[in-house]
XYZ file of N, CA and C in Angstrom:
567
model
N 1.410 30.130 119.193
C 1.537 31.573 119.273
C 2.458 32.253 118.322
N 3.400 31.857 117.486
C 4.325 32.653 117.097
C 3.693 32.597 115.504
N 3.102 31.338 115.696
C 2.419 31.470 113.989
C 1.919 32.780 113.725
N 0.728 32.662 114.831
C -0.035 33.875 114.713
C 0.383 35.142 114.457
N 1.404 35.187 115.289
C 1.769 36.763 115.542
C 2.567 37.381 114.346
N 3.713 35.726 113.937
C 4.659 36.089 113.020
C 3.497 36.033 111.632
N 2.128 35.402 111.259
C 1.060 36.284 109.880
C 0.953 37.409 110.184
N 0.584 38.373 111.355
C 0.620 39.566 111.751
C 1.767 40.775 110.950
N 2.567 40.295 111.881
C 4.211 40.830 111.481
C 4.392 40.649 109.753
N 4.436 39.755 109.231
C 4.493 39.263 107.716
C 3.684 40.121 106.594
N 1.752 40.130 107.175
C 1.284 41.352 106.533
C 1.898 42.739 106.551
N 1.760 43.495 107.488
C 2.388 44.823 107.980
C 3.457 45.202 107.132
N 4.998 43.855 107.269
C 6.177 43.996 107.214
C 5.985 44.433 105.174
N 5.162 43.498 104.289
C 4.988 44.166 103.011
C 3.969 44.912 103.025
N 3.389 45.609 103.849
C 2.940 46.985 103.247
C 3.906 47.862 103.969
N 4.514 47.647 104.590
C 5.974 48.533 105.075
C 6.637 49.490 103.872
N 6.977 47.842 103.398
C 8.202 47.850 102.382
C 7.211 48.651 101.390
N 6.159 48.283 100.708
C 5.768 48.591 99.562
C 5.542 50.807 99.518
N 5.270 50.724 100.726
C 4.669 51.912 100.771
C 6.336 52.436 101.276
N 7.382 51.935 101.997
C 8.566 52.592 101.800
C 9.002 52.801 100.402
N 8.909 52.098 99.185
C 9.403 52.028 98.500
C 8.669 53.522 97.574
N 7.579 53.882 97.632
C 7.018 55.046 96.929
C 6.792 55.869 97.382
N 7.381 55.870 98.675
C 7.592 57.420 99.874
C 8.760 57.886 99.238
N 9.794 57.309 99.836
C 11.024 57.346 99.136
C 11.646 58.292 98.227
N 10.958 57.235 96.973
C 11.152 57.485 95.833
C 10.269 59.190 95.581
N 9.335 59.948 96.524
C 8.861 60.937 96.086
C 9.501 62.136 97.057
N 10.640 61.614 98.378
C 11.366 62.441 98.598
C 12.749 62.688 98.423
N 12.970 61.711 97.534
C 14.207 61.988 96.207
C 14.224 63.358 95.817
N 12.880 62.517 94.965
C 12.540 63.934 93.817
C 12.586 65.690 94.878
N 12.307 65.414 95.520
C 12.208 67.237 96.345
C 13.475 67.308 96.718
N 14.462 65.945 97.271
C 15.740 66.322 97.808
C 16.380 66.917 96.335
N 16.414 66.443 95.464
C 16.810 67.068 94.005
C 16.574 67.858 93.816
N 14.998 68.886 93.924
C 14.912 69.873 93.640
C 15.127 70.880 94.451
N 15.104 70.546 96.010
C 15.966 71.360 96.377
C 17.368 71.663 96.744
N 18.271 70.550 96.682
C 19.811 70.106 96.039
C 19.898 71.877 95.048
N 19.331 71.510 94.284
C 19.969 71.815 93.339
C 19.489 74.021 94.120
N 18.744 74.371 94.429
C 18.441 75.723 94.972
C 19.741 76.074 96.213
N 19.748 75.132 96.916
C 21.252 74.794 97.886
C 22.600 75.316 97.691
N 22.905 74.405 96.508
C 24.159 73.997 96.244
C 23.852 74.040 94.388
N 23.135 74.847 93.866
C 23.680 74.878 92.287
C 24.540 74.622 91.483
N 24.878 73.312 91.659
C 26.440 72.440 91.009
C 25.880 71.574 90.324
N 26.764 71.096 89.444
C 26.070 70.095 88.426
C 25.934 68.901 89.034
N 26.615 68.556 90.173
C 25.746 67.251 91.504
C 24.399 67.068 91.237
N 24.308 65.046 91.874
C 23.468 64.506 91.429
C 22.967 63.977 92.568
N 22.372 64.457 93.556
C 21.898 63.794 95.312
C 21.123 63.018 94.572
N 20.888 61.582 95.344
C 20.601 60.942 95.126
C 19.887 59.638 96.824
N 18.441 59.544 97.047
C 18.195 59.250 98.109
C 17.716 57.722 97.944
N 18.402 56.721 98.014
C 18.034 55.709 97.974
C 17.594 54.468 98.995
N 16.214 53.366 98.672
C 15.748 53.182 99.921
C 16.407 51.529 100.047
N 17.410 51.229 100.559
C 17.976 50.176 101.004
C 17.101 49.342 101.790
N 15.951 47.620 100.835
C 16.095 46.884 102.579
C 16.450 45.590 102.597
N 17.070 45.228 103.719
C 18.100 44.338 104.204
C 17.161 43.538 103.083
N 16.511 42.906 102.464
C 16.765 41.901 101.709
C 15.856 41.731 100.420
N 15.931 41.017 99.757
C 14.600 41.531 98.451
C 12.948 40.337 98.670
N 13.078 40.008 99.728
C 11.846 40.107 100.880
C 10.682 40.884 100.391
N 9.646 41.145 99.773
C 8.328 42.009 99.404
C 7.107 41.576 99.954
N 6.694 40.116 99.581
C 5.564 39.830 99.273
C 5.515 39.314 100.948
N 3.909 39.373 101.148
C 4.000 38.695 102.672
C 3.813 37.538 102.728
N 4.156 36.360 101.818
C 4.156 35.103 101.868
C 6.011 34.904 101.832
N 6.935 35.838 101.494
C 8.198 35.246 101.597
C 8.356 36.134 103.098
N 7.994 37.468 103.600
C 8.418 37.365 104.857
C 8.189 36.244 105.824
N 6.886 35.805 106.043
C 6.519 34.647 106.541
C 7.303 33.450 106.882
N 7.754 33.547 105.582
C 8.881 31.668 105.135
C 10.123 32.803 106.383
N 10.270 33.706 105.818
C 11.474 33.935 106.149
C 11.134 34.258 107.734
N 10.535 34.583 108.445
C 10.244 34.432 109.965
C 10.453 33.182 110.284
N 9.481 32.418 109.924
C 9.298 30.841 110.272
C 11.363 29.967 109.875
N 11.792 30.294 109.178
C 12.816 29.673 108.777
C 14.326 30.206 109.874
N 13.770 31.775 110.154
C 15.014 32.375 110.734
C 14.596 32.035 112.472
N 12.976 31.346 112.665
C 12.636 31.610 113.908
C 13.794 30.902 114.885
N 14.352 30.178 114.893
C 15.434 29.667 116.276
C 16.412 30.825 116.452
N 17.134 31.214 115.199
C 18.438 31.531 116.054
C 17.693 33.308 116.080
N 16.465 33.678 115.515
C 15.704 35.055 116.462
C 15.893 34.660 117.604
N 15.389 33.772 117.751
C 15.018 33.672 119.494
C 16.340 33.414 120.039
N 17.244 32.605 119.862
C 18.943 32.768 119.963
C 19.104 34.150 120.193
N 19.297 34.434 119.629
C 19.703 36.383 119.634
C 18.181 37.035 120.707
N 17.447 36.829 120.687
C 16.514 37.648 121.316
C 16.458 38.656 120.062
N 16.293 39.220 118.533
C 15.574 39.359 118.146
C 15.807 39.056 116.962
N 14.450 39.649 115.949
C 14.560 39.600 114.779
C 14.998 40.228 113.892
N 16.211 39.350 112.938
C 17.218 39.240 112.367
C 16.734 40.361 110.899
N 15.873 39.774 110.618
C 15.178 40.098 109.112
C 13.998 41.093 109.288
N 13.979 42.024 107.937
C 12.240 42.099 108.238
C 12.622 44.023 107.855
N 11.212 44.968 107.597
C 11.490 46.509 107.276
C 12.246 47.302 108.825
N 12.209 46.511 110.215
C 13.242 47.587 110.947
C 14.550 47.170 110.465
N 15.458 46.668 109.616
C 16.331 46.774 109.271
C 17.130 47.653 107.968
N 16.261 47.733 107.391
C 16.228 48.748 105.819
C 16.622 50.186 106.549
N 17.394 50.134 105.698
C 18.259 51.839 105.624
C 17.835 52.357 104.325
N 18.400 53.398 104.249
C 18.644 55.036 103.703
C 20.180 54.695 102.786
N 20.291 55.315 101.794
C 21.253 55.608 101.426
C 21.243 56.924 100.702
N 22.365 57.568 101.448
C 22.233 59.318 100.562
C 23.616 59.193 99.222
N 23.611 59.389 98.085
C 24.618 59.898 97.486
C 24.410 60.700 96.750
N 26.156 60.977 95.766
C 26.471 62.250 95.499
C 27.016 61.933 93.929
N 26.630 62.151 92.819
C 27.386 61.399 91.611
C 27.747 60.026 91.794
N 26.737 59.486 92.070
C 25.911 57.497 92.200
C 27.016 57.341 93.120
N 27.672 58.236 93.877
C 28.862 57.349 94.944
C 28.235 57.517 96.468
N 28.874 57.190 97.702
C 28.328 56.809 98.950
C 28.699 58.519 99.257
N 27.603 59.029 99.854
C 28.149 60.481 99.930
C 28.701 60.567 101.507
N 28.640 59.770 102.234
C 29.419 59.724 103.590
C 30.766 59.492 103.230
N 31.157 58.483 102.070
C 32.190 58.008 102.005
C 33.119 59.405 100.693
N 32.279 59.740 99.873
C 33.064 60.618 98.660
C 32.929 62.141 99.109
N 32.027 62.299 99.194
C 31.240 64.097 99.666
C 32.452 64.800 100.267
N 32.450 66.037 100.531
C 33.460 66.868 100.792
C 32.368 67.245 101.737
N 32.984 67.769 102.510
C 32.295 68.465 104.223
C 31.340 69.605 103.527
N 31.630 70.206 103.013
C 30.934 71.491 102.756
C 29.553 70.722 101.675
N 29.956 69.472 100.496
C 29.043 68.889 100.120
C 27.989 67.946 101.515
N 27.980 67.844 101.859
C 27.440 66.654 102.680
C 26.813 67.107 103.751
N 27.439 68.553 104.062
C 26.239 69.383 104.960
C 25.479 69.935 104.075
N 25.450 70.531 102.881
C 24.129 71.058 101.870
C 23.509 69.966 101.168
N 23.638 68.422 101.490
C 22.621 67.114 101.287
C 21.405 67.248 102.634
N 22.731 67.100 103.531
C 21.652 67.102 104.953
C 20.381 68.508 104.645
N 21.406 69.777 104.681
C 20.280 70.525 105.067
C 19.353 70.641 103.541
N 19.660 69.996 102.486
C 18.351 69.433 101.805
C 17.930 68.782 101.868
N 18.297 67.977 102.761
C 17.393 66.545 103.107
C 16.154 67.089 103.993
N 16.792 67.885 105.250
C 15.577 68.594 106.389
C 14.631 69.474 105.472
N 15.051 69.898 104.344
C 13.861 71.176 103.894
C 13.217 70.389 102.731
N 13.269 68.986 102.158
C 12.417 68.360 101.534
C 11.777 67.449 102.695
N 12.019 67.379 103.561
C 11.092 66.240 104.671
C 10.477 67.193 105.073
N 10.460 68.409 105.350
C 9.956 69.936 105.286
C 9.063 69.405 104.609
N 9.226 70.242 103.310
C 8.074 69.694 101.819
C 7.222 68.746 101.665
N 8.016 67.336 102.279
C 7.540 66.166 102.288
C 6.387 66.441 102.928
N 6.340 66.434 104.180
C 5.280 66.284 105.069
C 3.857 67.750 105.101
N 4.596 68.839 104.859
C 3.726 69.767 104.664
C 2.754 69.356 102.967
N 3.210 69.116 101.819
C 2.511 68.104 100.955
C 1.273 66.995 101.510
N 2.017 65.934 101.967
C 1.393 65.057 102.586
C 0.085 65.302 103.794
N 0.777 65.932 104.756
C -0.673 66.405 105.567
C -1.417 67.632 105.766
N -0.915 68.670 104.676
C -1.761 70.119 104.679
C -0.781 71.006 105.418
N -0.007 70.522 106.338
C -0.112 71.632 107.642
C 1.678 71.537 107.670
N 2.058 73.115 107.512
C 3.624 73.608 107.365
C 3.995 73.303 108.746
N 5.209 72.818 108.659
C 6.281 72.118 109.774
C 6.852 73.628 110.395
N 6.995 73.483 111.209
C 8.844 74.492 111.548
C 9.660 73.994 111.865
N 10.721 74.452 110.762
C 11.754 74.089 110.725
C 12.889 74.355 111.590
N 13.536 73.582 112.134
C 14.130 73.566 113.219
C 15.964 73.373 112.742
N 16.524 74.842 113.031
C 18.267 74.499 112.378
C 19.210 75.011 113.857
N 19.584 73.812 113.777
C 20.640 74.006 115.019
C 21.584 74.556 115.001
N 22.098 75.767 114.752
C 23.771 75.826 114.308
C 23.597 75.721 112.442
N 22.853 75.826 111.935
C 23.429 75.433 110.746
C 23.823 76.742 109.770
N 23.204 78.004 109.699
C 23.560 78.660 109.240
C 24.673 79.908 109.415
N 25.468 79.351 110.802
C 26.866 80.066 111.581
C 27.276 79.210 110.782
N 27.191 77.879 109.701
C 28.403 77.792 109.375
C 28.413 77.283 107.577
N 27.547 78.317 107.271
C 27.215 78.691 105.783
C 28.050 79.792 105.392
N 28.528 80.023 104.274
C 29.436 81.165 103.327
C 27.584 82.254 102.981
N 27.961 83.246 102.737
C 26.877 84.477 102.540
C 26.028 83.407 101.455
N 26.213 83.205 100.194
C 25.794 82.182 99.007
C 24.954 81.252 99.543
N 25.397 80.512 100.757
C 24.541 79.511 100.786
C 23.694 79.908 102.029
N 24.390 81.025 102.976
C 22.925 81.456 103.486
C 21.841 81.880 102.342
N 21.840 82.587 101.508
C 21.020 83.168 100.416
C 20.577 81.826 100.365
N 21.359 80.787 99.596
C 20.487 79.467 98.969
C 19.156 78.739 99.951
N 20.118 79.011 101.097
C 19.170 77.914 102.193
C 17.924 79.082 102.153
N 18.029 79.728 101.907
C 16.384 80.710 102.859
C 15.916 80.996 101.823
N 15.800 80.809 100.182
C 15.566 80.636 98.644
C 15.294 79.270 99.244
N 15.827 78.608 99.557
C 14.711 76.727 99.271
C 13.531 77.182 100.563
N 13.929 77.525 101.782
C 13.145 77.115 102.182
C 11.828 77.423 102.229
N 11.547 79.490 101.588
C 10.802 79.767 101.060
C 10.090 80.558 102.308
N 9.785 81.590 102.021
C 8.998 82.701 103.366
C 7.781 82.668 103.944
N 7.083 81.250 103.563
C 6.280 81.294 104.230
C 6.529 79.993 105.440
N 7.819 79.815 106.034
C 8.153 78.208 106.519
C 8.994 79.668 108.085
N 8.265 79.191 109.170
C 8.908 79.707 110.940
C 9.701 78.567 110.952
N 11.475 79.575 110.881
C 12.688 78.526 110.958
C 12.792 79.502 112.524
N 12.821 78.464 113.592
C 13.575 78.223 114.903
C 14.972 78.013 115.051
N 16.587 78.832 114.782
C 17.583 78.517 114.684
C 18.365 78.733 116.089
N 18.947 78.239 116.394
C 20.144 78.173 117.339
C 21.416 78.444 116.939
N 22.419 79.249 117.391
C 23.704 79.868 116.817
C 24.422 80.133 117.916
N 25.537 80.539 117.996
C 26.634 81.662 118.141
C 26.672 82.833 118.085
N 26.284 83.220 116.896
C 26.368 84.231 116.339
C 25.140 84.996 116.439
N 24.779 86.260 116.648
C 23.757 87.134 115.899
C 23.825 87.047 114.177
N 22.274 87.035 113.854
C 22.155 87.121 112.532
C 23.064 88.697 112.414
N 23.557 88.605 110.667
C 23.818 89.329 110.041
C 22.679 90.823 110.459
N 23.659 91.779 109.988
C 23.038 93.386 110.315
C 21.893 93.399 109.710
N 21.524 93.224 108.201
C 21.199 93.383 107.298
C 20.109 92.160 107.035
N 19.989 91.984 107.603
C 18.975 90.246 108.286
C 18.481 90.682 109.714
N 19.027 91.416 110.295
C 18.978 91.467 112.023
C 17.203 91.583 112.313
N 16.473 92.788 111.531
C 15.137 93.072 111.626
C 14.283 91.799 111.492
N 14.319 90.879 110.646
C 13.792 89.852 110.242
C 13.849 88.862 111.563
N 15.246 89.031 112.365
C 14.859 88.201 113.858
C 13.913 88.348 114.888
N 13.873 87.243 115.990
C 13.196 87.640 116.914
C 14.807 86.920 117.793
N 16.195 87.415 118.462
C 16.782 86.999 119.010
C 16.673 86.557 120.723
N 17.407 85.432 121.113
C 17.484 85.463 122.680
C 18.258 84.980 122.956
N 18.348 85.399 123.843
C 20.200 85.136 124.429
C 20.148 83.958 125.733
N 20.897 83.402 126.005
C 20.272 82.116 126.889
C 21.682 82.009 127.570
N 21.604 82.290 128.934
C 22.872 82.292 129.876
C 22.011 81.993 131.077
N 22.932 80.787 131.443
C 22.443 79.895 132.681
C 20.952 79.879 133.178
N 20.947 78.629 131.713
C 19.301 78.238 131.411
C 18.546 79.529 131.728
N 18.384 80.571 131.155
C 17.394 81.674 131.298
C 16.733 82.422 130.196
N 16.211 82.704 129.668
C 16.476 82.948 127.924
C 15.893 84.829 128.620
N 16.180 85.716 127.340
C 15.993 86.615 127.398
C 16.031 87.285 126.349
N 15.178 87.878 126.105
C 14.611 89.172 124.435
C 15.928 89.648 124.634
N 16.749 89.962 123.163
C 17.532 90.638 123.456
C 17.103 91.792 121.938
N 17.334 92.919 121.810
C 17.339 94.202 121.317
C 17.521 93.986 120.154
N 17.027 94.980 119.109
C 18.045 94.756 117.959
C 19.207 96.242 117.910
N 19.881 96.320 117.673
C 20.520 97.475 117.980
C 20.725 98.400 116.561
């Protein structure tokens, strides 16, 4: 029974891994474009696909599954495969989590979200809505401007925050206040 299941799993695993190599590279290119708008410094962001092993062919996946079957059975989960793959975000060829400042990390995450939006738009033809949860309140004026330049004017943004948008941008927003679970439209002043 497991032989049949593992053969199908190996086939899908090889396809997933091959596709991820290609698609992560596309997302990486978009990340680099967006980051240069959000944070126009001489920093070099990079999104790296990190498979859990060097296994790439259907045969290699099947061999690994067979070789690790008893251990996987004891642990009650498959210990190798695409479900264990990861993404690494780097800045200046170093792990952003360990070496980037808080501002650089924030710029990277914002850039990655906008890059994902662009990726989804290019691959599906549908322009997603961007959800920005308390992002804008933590950016200085220049980075807010850079954020809007990177997002573009055709993207609908739903943003949460603890501060009302600045007066010069106030008419561009529809602002709702939330109190005790009730939403009410706040009229511009």
